[in-house]
Short mmCIF file of C-alpha atoms and ligand atoms in Angstrom, two decimals:
data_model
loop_
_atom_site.label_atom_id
_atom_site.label_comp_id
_atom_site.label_asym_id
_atom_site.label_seq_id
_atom_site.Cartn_x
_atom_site.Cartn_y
_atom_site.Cartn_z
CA UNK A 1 29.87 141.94 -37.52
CA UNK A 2 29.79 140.70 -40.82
CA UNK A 3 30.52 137.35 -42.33
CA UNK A 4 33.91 138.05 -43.81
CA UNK A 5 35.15 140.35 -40.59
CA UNK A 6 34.52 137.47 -38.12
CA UNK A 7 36.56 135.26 -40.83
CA UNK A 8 39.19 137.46 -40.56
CA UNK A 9 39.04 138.15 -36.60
CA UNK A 10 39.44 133.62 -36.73
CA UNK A 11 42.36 133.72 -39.18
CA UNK A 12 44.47 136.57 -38.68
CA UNK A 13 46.06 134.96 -35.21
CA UNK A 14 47.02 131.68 -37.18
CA UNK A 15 48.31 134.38 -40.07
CA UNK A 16 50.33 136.44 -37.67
CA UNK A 17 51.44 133.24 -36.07
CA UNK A 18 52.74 131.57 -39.30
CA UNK A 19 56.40 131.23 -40.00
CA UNK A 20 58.05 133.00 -42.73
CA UNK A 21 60.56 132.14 -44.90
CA UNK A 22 62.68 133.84 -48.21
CA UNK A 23 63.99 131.49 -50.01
CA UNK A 24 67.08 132.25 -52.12
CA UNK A 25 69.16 130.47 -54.74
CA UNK A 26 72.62 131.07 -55.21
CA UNK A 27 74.97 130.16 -57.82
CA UNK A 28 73.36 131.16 -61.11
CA UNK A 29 73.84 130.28 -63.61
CA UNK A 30 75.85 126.93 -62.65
CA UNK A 31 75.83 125.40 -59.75
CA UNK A 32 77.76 121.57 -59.06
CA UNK A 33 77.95 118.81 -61.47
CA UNK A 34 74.94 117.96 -63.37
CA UNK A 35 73.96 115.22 -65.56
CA UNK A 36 74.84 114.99 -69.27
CA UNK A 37 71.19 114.75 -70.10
CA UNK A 38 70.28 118.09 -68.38
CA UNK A 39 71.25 121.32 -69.67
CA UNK A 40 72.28 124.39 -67.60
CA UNK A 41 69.27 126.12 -68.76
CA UNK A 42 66.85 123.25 -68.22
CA UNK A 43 67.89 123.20 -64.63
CA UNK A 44 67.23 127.01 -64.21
CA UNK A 45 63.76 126.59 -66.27
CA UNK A 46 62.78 123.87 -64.39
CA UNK A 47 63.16 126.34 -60.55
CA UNK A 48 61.47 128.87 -62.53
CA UNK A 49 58.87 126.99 -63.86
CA UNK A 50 58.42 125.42 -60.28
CA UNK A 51 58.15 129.46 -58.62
CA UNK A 52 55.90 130.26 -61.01
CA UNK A 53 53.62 127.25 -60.39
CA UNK A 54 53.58 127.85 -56.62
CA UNK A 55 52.74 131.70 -56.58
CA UNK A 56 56.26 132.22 -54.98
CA UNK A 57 56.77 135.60 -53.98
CA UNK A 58 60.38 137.11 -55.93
CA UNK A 59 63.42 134.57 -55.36
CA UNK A 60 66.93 136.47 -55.50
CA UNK A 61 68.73 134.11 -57.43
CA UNK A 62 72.89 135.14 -56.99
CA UNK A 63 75.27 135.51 -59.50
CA UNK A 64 78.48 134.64 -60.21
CA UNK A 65 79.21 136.65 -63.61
CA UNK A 66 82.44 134.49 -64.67
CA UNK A 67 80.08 131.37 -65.47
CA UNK A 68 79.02 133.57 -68.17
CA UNK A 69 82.34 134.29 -69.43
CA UNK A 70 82.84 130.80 -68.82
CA UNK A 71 80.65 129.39 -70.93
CA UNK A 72 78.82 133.01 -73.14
CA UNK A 73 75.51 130.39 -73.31
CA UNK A 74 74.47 131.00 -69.55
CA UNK A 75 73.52 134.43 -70.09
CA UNK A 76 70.34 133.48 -71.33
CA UNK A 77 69.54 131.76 -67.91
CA UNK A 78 69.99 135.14 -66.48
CA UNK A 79 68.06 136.54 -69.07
CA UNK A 80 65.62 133.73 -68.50
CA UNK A 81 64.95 134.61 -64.64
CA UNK A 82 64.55 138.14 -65.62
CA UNK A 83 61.70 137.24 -68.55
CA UNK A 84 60.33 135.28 -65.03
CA UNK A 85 59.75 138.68 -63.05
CA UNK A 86 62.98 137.20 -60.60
CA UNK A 87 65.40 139.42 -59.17
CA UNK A 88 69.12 138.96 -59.29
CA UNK A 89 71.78 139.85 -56.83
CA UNK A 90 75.61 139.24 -56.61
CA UNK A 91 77.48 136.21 -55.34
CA UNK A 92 80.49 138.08 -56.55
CA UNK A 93 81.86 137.54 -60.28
CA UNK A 94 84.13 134.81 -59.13
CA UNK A 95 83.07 133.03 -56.02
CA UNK A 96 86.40 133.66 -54.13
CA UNK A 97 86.75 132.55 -50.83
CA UNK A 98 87.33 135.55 -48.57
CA UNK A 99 89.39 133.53 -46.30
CA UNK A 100 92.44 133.29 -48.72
CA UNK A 101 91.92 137.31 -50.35
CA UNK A 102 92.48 140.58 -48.80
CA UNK A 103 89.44 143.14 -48.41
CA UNK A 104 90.40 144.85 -51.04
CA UNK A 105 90.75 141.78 -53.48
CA UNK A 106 87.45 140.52 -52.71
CA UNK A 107 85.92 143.97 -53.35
CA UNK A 108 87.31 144.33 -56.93
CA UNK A 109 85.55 140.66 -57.35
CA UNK A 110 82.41 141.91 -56.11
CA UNK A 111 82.86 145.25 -58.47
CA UNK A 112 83.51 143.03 -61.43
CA UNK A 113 80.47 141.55 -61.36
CA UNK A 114 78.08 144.83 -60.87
CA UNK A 115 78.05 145.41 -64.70
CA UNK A 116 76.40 142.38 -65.10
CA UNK A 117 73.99 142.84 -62.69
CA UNK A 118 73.20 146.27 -63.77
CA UNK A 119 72.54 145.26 -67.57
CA UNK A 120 70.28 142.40 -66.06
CA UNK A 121 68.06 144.47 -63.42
CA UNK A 122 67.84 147.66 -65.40
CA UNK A 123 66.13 149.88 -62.75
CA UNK A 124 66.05 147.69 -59.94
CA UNK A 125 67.99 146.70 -57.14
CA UNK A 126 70.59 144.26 -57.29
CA UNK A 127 72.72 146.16 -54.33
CA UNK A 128 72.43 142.39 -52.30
CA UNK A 129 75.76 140.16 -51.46
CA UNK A 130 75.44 136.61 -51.00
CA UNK A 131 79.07 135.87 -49.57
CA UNK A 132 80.35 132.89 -51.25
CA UNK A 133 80.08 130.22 -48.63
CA UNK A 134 78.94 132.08 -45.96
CA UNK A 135 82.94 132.85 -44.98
CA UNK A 136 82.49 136.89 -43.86
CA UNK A 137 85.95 137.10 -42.63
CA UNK A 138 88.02 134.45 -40.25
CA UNK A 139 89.05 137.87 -38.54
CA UNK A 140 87.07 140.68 -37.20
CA UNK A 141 89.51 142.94 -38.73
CA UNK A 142 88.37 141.71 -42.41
CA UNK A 143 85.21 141.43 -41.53
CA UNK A 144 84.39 144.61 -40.85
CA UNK A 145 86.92 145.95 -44.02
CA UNK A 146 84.49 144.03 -46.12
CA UNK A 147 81.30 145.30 -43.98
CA UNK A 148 82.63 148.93 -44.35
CA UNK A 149 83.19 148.72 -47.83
CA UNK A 150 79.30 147.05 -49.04
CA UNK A 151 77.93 149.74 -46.30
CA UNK A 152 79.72 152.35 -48.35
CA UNK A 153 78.36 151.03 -51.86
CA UNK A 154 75.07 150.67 -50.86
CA UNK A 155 74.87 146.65 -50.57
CA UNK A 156 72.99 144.96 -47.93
CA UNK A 157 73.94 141.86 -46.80
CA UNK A 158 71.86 138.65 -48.27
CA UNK A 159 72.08 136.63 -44.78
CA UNK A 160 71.03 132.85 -44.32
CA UNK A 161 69.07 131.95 -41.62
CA UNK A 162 68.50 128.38 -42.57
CA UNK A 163 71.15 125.80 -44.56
CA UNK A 164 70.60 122.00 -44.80
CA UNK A 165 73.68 122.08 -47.78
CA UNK A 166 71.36 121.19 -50.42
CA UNK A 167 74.25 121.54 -52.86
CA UNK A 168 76.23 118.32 -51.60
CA UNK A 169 73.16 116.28 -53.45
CA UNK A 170 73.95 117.21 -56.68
CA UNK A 171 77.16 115.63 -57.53
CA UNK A 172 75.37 112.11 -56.31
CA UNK A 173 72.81 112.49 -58.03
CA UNK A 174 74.55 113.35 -61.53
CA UNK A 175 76.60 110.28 -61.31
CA UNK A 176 73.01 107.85 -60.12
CA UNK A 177 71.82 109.29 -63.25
CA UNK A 178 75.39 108.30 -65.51
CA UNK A 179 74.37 104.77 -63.49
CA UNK A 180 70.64 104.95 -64.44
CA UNK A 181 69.92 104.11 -60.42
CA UNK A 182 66.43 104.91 -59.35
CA UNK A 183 67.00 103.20 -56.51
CA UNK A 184 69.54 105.33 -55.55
CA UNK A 185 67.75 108.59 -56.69
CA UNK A 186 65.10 107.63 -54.71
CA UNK A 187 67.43 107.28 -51.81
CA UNK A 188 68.90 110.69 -52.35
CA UNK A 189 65.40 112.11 -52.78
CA UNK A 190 64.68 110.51 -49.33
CA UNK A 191 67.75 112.19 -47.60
CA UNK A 192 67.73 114.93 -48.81
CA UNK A 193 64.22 115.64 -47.95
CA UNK A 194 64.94 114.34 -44.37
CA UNK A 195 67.81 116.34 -43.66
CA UNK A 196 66.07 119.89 -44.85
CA UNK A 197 63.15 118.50 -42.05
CA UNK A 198 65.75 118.03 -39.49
CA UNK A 199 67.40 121.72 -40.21
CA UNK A 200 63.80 123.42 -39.99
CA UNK A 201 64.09 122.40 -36.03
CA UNK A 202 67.86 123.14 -36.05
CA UNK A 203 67.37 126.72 -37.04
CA UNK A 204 64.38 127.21 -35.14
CA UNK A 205 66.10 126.23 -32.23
CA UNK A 206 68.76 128.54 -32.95
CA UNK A 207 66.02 131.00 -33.63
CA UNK A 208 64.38 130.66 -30.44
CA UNK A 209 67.59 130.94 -28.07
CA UNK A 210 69.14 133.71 -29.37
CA UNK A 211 65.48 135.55 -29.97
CA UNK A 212 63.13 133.84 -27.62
CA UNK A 213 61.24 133.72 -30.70
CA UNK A 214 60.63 132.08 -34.04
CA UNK A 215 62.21 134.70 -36.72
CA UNK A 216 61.82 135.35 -40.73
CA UNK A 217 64.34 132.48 -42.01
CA UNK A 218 66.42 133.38 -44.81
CA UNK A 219 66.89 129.27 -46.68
CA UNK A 220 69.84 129.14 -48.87
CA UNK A 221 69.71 126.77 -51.30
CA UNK A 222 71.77 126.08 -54.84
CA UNK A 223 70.58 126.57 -59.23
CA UNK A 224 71.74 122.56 -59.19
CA UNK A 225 70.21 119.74 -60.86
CA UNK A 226 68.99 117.72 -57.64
CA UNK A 227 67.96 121.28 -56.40
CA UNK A 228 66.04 122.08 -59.41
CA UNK A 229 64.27 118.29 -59.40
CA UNK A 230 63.73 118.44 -55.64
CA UNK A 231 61.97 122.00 -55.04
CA UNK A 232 58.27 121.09 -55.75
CA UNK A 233 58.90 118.93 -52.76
CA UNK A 234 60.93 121.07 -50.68
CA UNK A 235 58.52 123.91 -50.94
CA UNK A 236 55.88 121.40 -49.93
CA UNK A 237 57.70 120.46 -46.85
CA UNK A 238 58.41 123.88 -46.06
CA UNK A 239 54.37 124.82 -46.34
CA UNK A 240 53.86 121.58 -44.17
CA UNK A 241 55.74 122.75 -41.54
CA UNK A 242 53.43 126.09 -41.51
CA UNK A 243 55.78 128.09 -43.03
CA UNK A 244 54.67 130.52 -46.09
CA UNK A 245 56.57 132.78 -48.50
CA UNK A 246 57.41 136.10 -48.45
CA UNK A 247 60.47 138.23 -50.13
CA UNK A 248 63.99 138.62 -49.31
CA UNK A 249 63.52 142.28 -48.32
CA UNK A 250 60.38 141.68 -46.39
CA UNK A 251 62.39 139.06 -44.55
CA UNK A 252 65.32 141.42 -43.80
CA UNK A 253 62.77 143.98 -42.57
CA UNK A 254 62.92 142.08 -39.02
CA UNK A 255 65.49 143.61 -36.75
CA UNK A 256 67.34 140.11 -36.07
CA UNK A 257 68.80 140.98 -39.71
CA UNK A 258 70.23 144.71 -39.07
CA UNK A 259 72.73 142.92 -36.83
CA UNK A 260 76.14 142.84 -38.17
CA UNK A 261 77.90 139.98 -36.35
CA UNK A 262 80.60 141.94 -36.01
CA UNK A 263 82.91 138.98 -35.21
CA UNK A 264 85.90 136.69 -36.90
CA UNK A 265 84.63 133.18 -37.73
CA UNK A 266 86.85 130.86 -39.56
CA UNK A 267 85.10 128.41 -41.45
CA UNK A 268 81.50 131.11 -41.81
CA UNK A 269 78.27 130.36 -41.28
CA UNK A 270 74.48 131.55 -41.23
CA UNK A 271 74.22 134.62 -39.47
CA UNK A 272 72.87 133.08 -36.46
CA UNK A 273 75.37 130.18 -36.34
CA UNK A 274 77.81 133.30 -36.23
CA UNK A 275 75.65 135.11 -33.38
CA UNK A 276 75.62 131.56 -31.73
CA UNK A 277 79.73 131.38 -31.75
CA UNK A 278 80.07 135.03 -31.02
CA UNK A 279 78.17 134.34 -27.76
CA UNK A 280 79.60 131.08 -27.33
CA UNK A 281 76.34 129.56 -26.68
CA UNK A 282 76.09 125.92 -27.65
CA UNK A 283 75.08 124.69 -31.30
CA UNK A 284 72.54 122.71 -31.89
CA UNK A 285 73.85 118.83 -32.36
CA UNK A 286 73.02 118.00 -35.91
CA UNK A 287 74.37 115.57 -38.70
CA UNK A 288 74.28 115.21 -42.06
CA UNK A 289 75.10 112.49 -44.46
CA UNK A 290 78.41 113.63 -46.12
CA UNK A 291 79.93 109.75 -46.10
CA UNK A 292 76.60 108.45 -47.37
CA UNK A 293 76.58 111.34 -50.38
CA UNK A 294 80.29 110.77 -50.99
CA UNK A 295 79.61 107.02 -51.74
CA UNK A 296 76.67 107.00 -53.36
CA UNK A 297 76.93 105.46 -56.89
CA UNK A 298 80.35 105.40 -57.14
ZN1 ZN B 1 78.06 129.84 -53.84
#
């Protein structure tokens, strides 16, 4: 045997036993407040910038076309993350929430934004849906509307198997920055890092009793200004915690995400929190620090 065989015969167990993750980033090209001092497109440089420095594999980043209407100078984050080699996907052009639209309004949102998406992805595929937060239908009825309608226009759904809420960090953290509070940064930067630890085990958990096993996790996490300052050290935990990086569609190759929940939940979720309530099997006790956030550097 030679040298480099017996290597492999030591390392493949501990690579076929590694965890797996996609991350994904949703609201580009604006996501929450920011501070005055950092532009839109500084914020998306900086994740892109930070991907390209850690060999990550492609990160769907998810659109939401009216920002560009919004505010015509975003387009050249999109155009940015394309220059990058990133794919793009659809968060729908207007981020409704699916709870207060019919099927067939929410469709027409997600149609309005497929120009976009075209124009930006030329030949590749941008047939993804990130539903805007998480809510897939409070009843089964809509829920499978919806389903029947992406299945029909060739989308696949962009699941999340892993949420911490990165996003309710960024309004903090613009207004520590307005106070010029490093103490308080650094206490964001602390929490925040602490509660993506504690939601690794929460979703693993979750993992492990509806699976028996560890699966691909899907992370969602936000284009925001806290996001943007905080992923060098998110990624780090994540490798840490023996997880490594792999694609969106290589994730979604594992059967756990060919599941359609099938199932009204008011208030949406990650697919598994769904599966969880669907099964009425117990969720994980977990907290986060919504009060703390709220009052930071007010
Ligand atoms: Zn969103």
């Amino acid at each position: 045997m030679t040298r480099w065989l017996m290597l492999w015969f030591l390392l493949a167990p501990c690579v076929a036993g590694a965890q797996q993750m996609a991350v994904t980033i949703d609201d580009l090209p604006a996501s929450g407040a920011r501070p005055a001092t950092i532009s839109r497109l500084e914020i998306a440089q900086t994740i892109l910038e930070v991907l390209r420095r850690e060999r990550m594999p492609p990160v769907y980043g998810f659109v939401n076309g009216i920002r560009t209407e919004e505010d015509p100078g975003t387009l050249a984050i999109l155009t940015a993350w394309r220059d990058a080699g990133e794919p793009l996907g659809s968060h729908t052009w207007s981020h409704p929430d699916l709870e207060a639209e019919t099927p067939a309004e929410f469709e027409r949102d997600i149609e309005k934004n497929e120009a976009l998406l075209k124009t930006s992805m030329g030949g590749e595929d941008w047939h993804w849906l990130r539903y805007p937060y998480l809510h897939e239908g409070e009843t089964v009825e809509k829920h499978r509307a919806v389903r029947h309608w992406l299945a029909e226009h060739h989308y696949r759904v962009a699941e999340v198997t892993m949420d911490f809420e990165d996003y309710l960090w960024n309004e903090p953290y613009a207004r520590c920055v307005a106070k010029a509070d490093a103490a308080a940064i650094q206490t964001l930067h602390d929490s925040y890092l602490a509660t993506a630890a504690s939601f690794i085990e929460t979703y693993r958990t979750v993992a492990r009793v509806l699976y028996g096993r560890d699966i691909p996790y899907v992370p969602l996490l936000h284009a925001g200004a806290f996001d943007a300052r905080m992923l060098p050290e998110l990624l780090a935990l994540y490798r840490s915690r023996g997880f490594h990086f792999i694609s969106l569609p290589e994730t979604e190759r594992d059967a756990v995400y060919a599941e359609d929940p099938d199932f009204g939940y008011p208030g949406g979720g990650a697919l598994t929190e769904q599966l969880m309530a669907k099964r009425k099997l117990k969720f994980p006790v977990n907290t986060k620090p919504y009060r703390e956030l709220d009052a930071t550097c007010r």
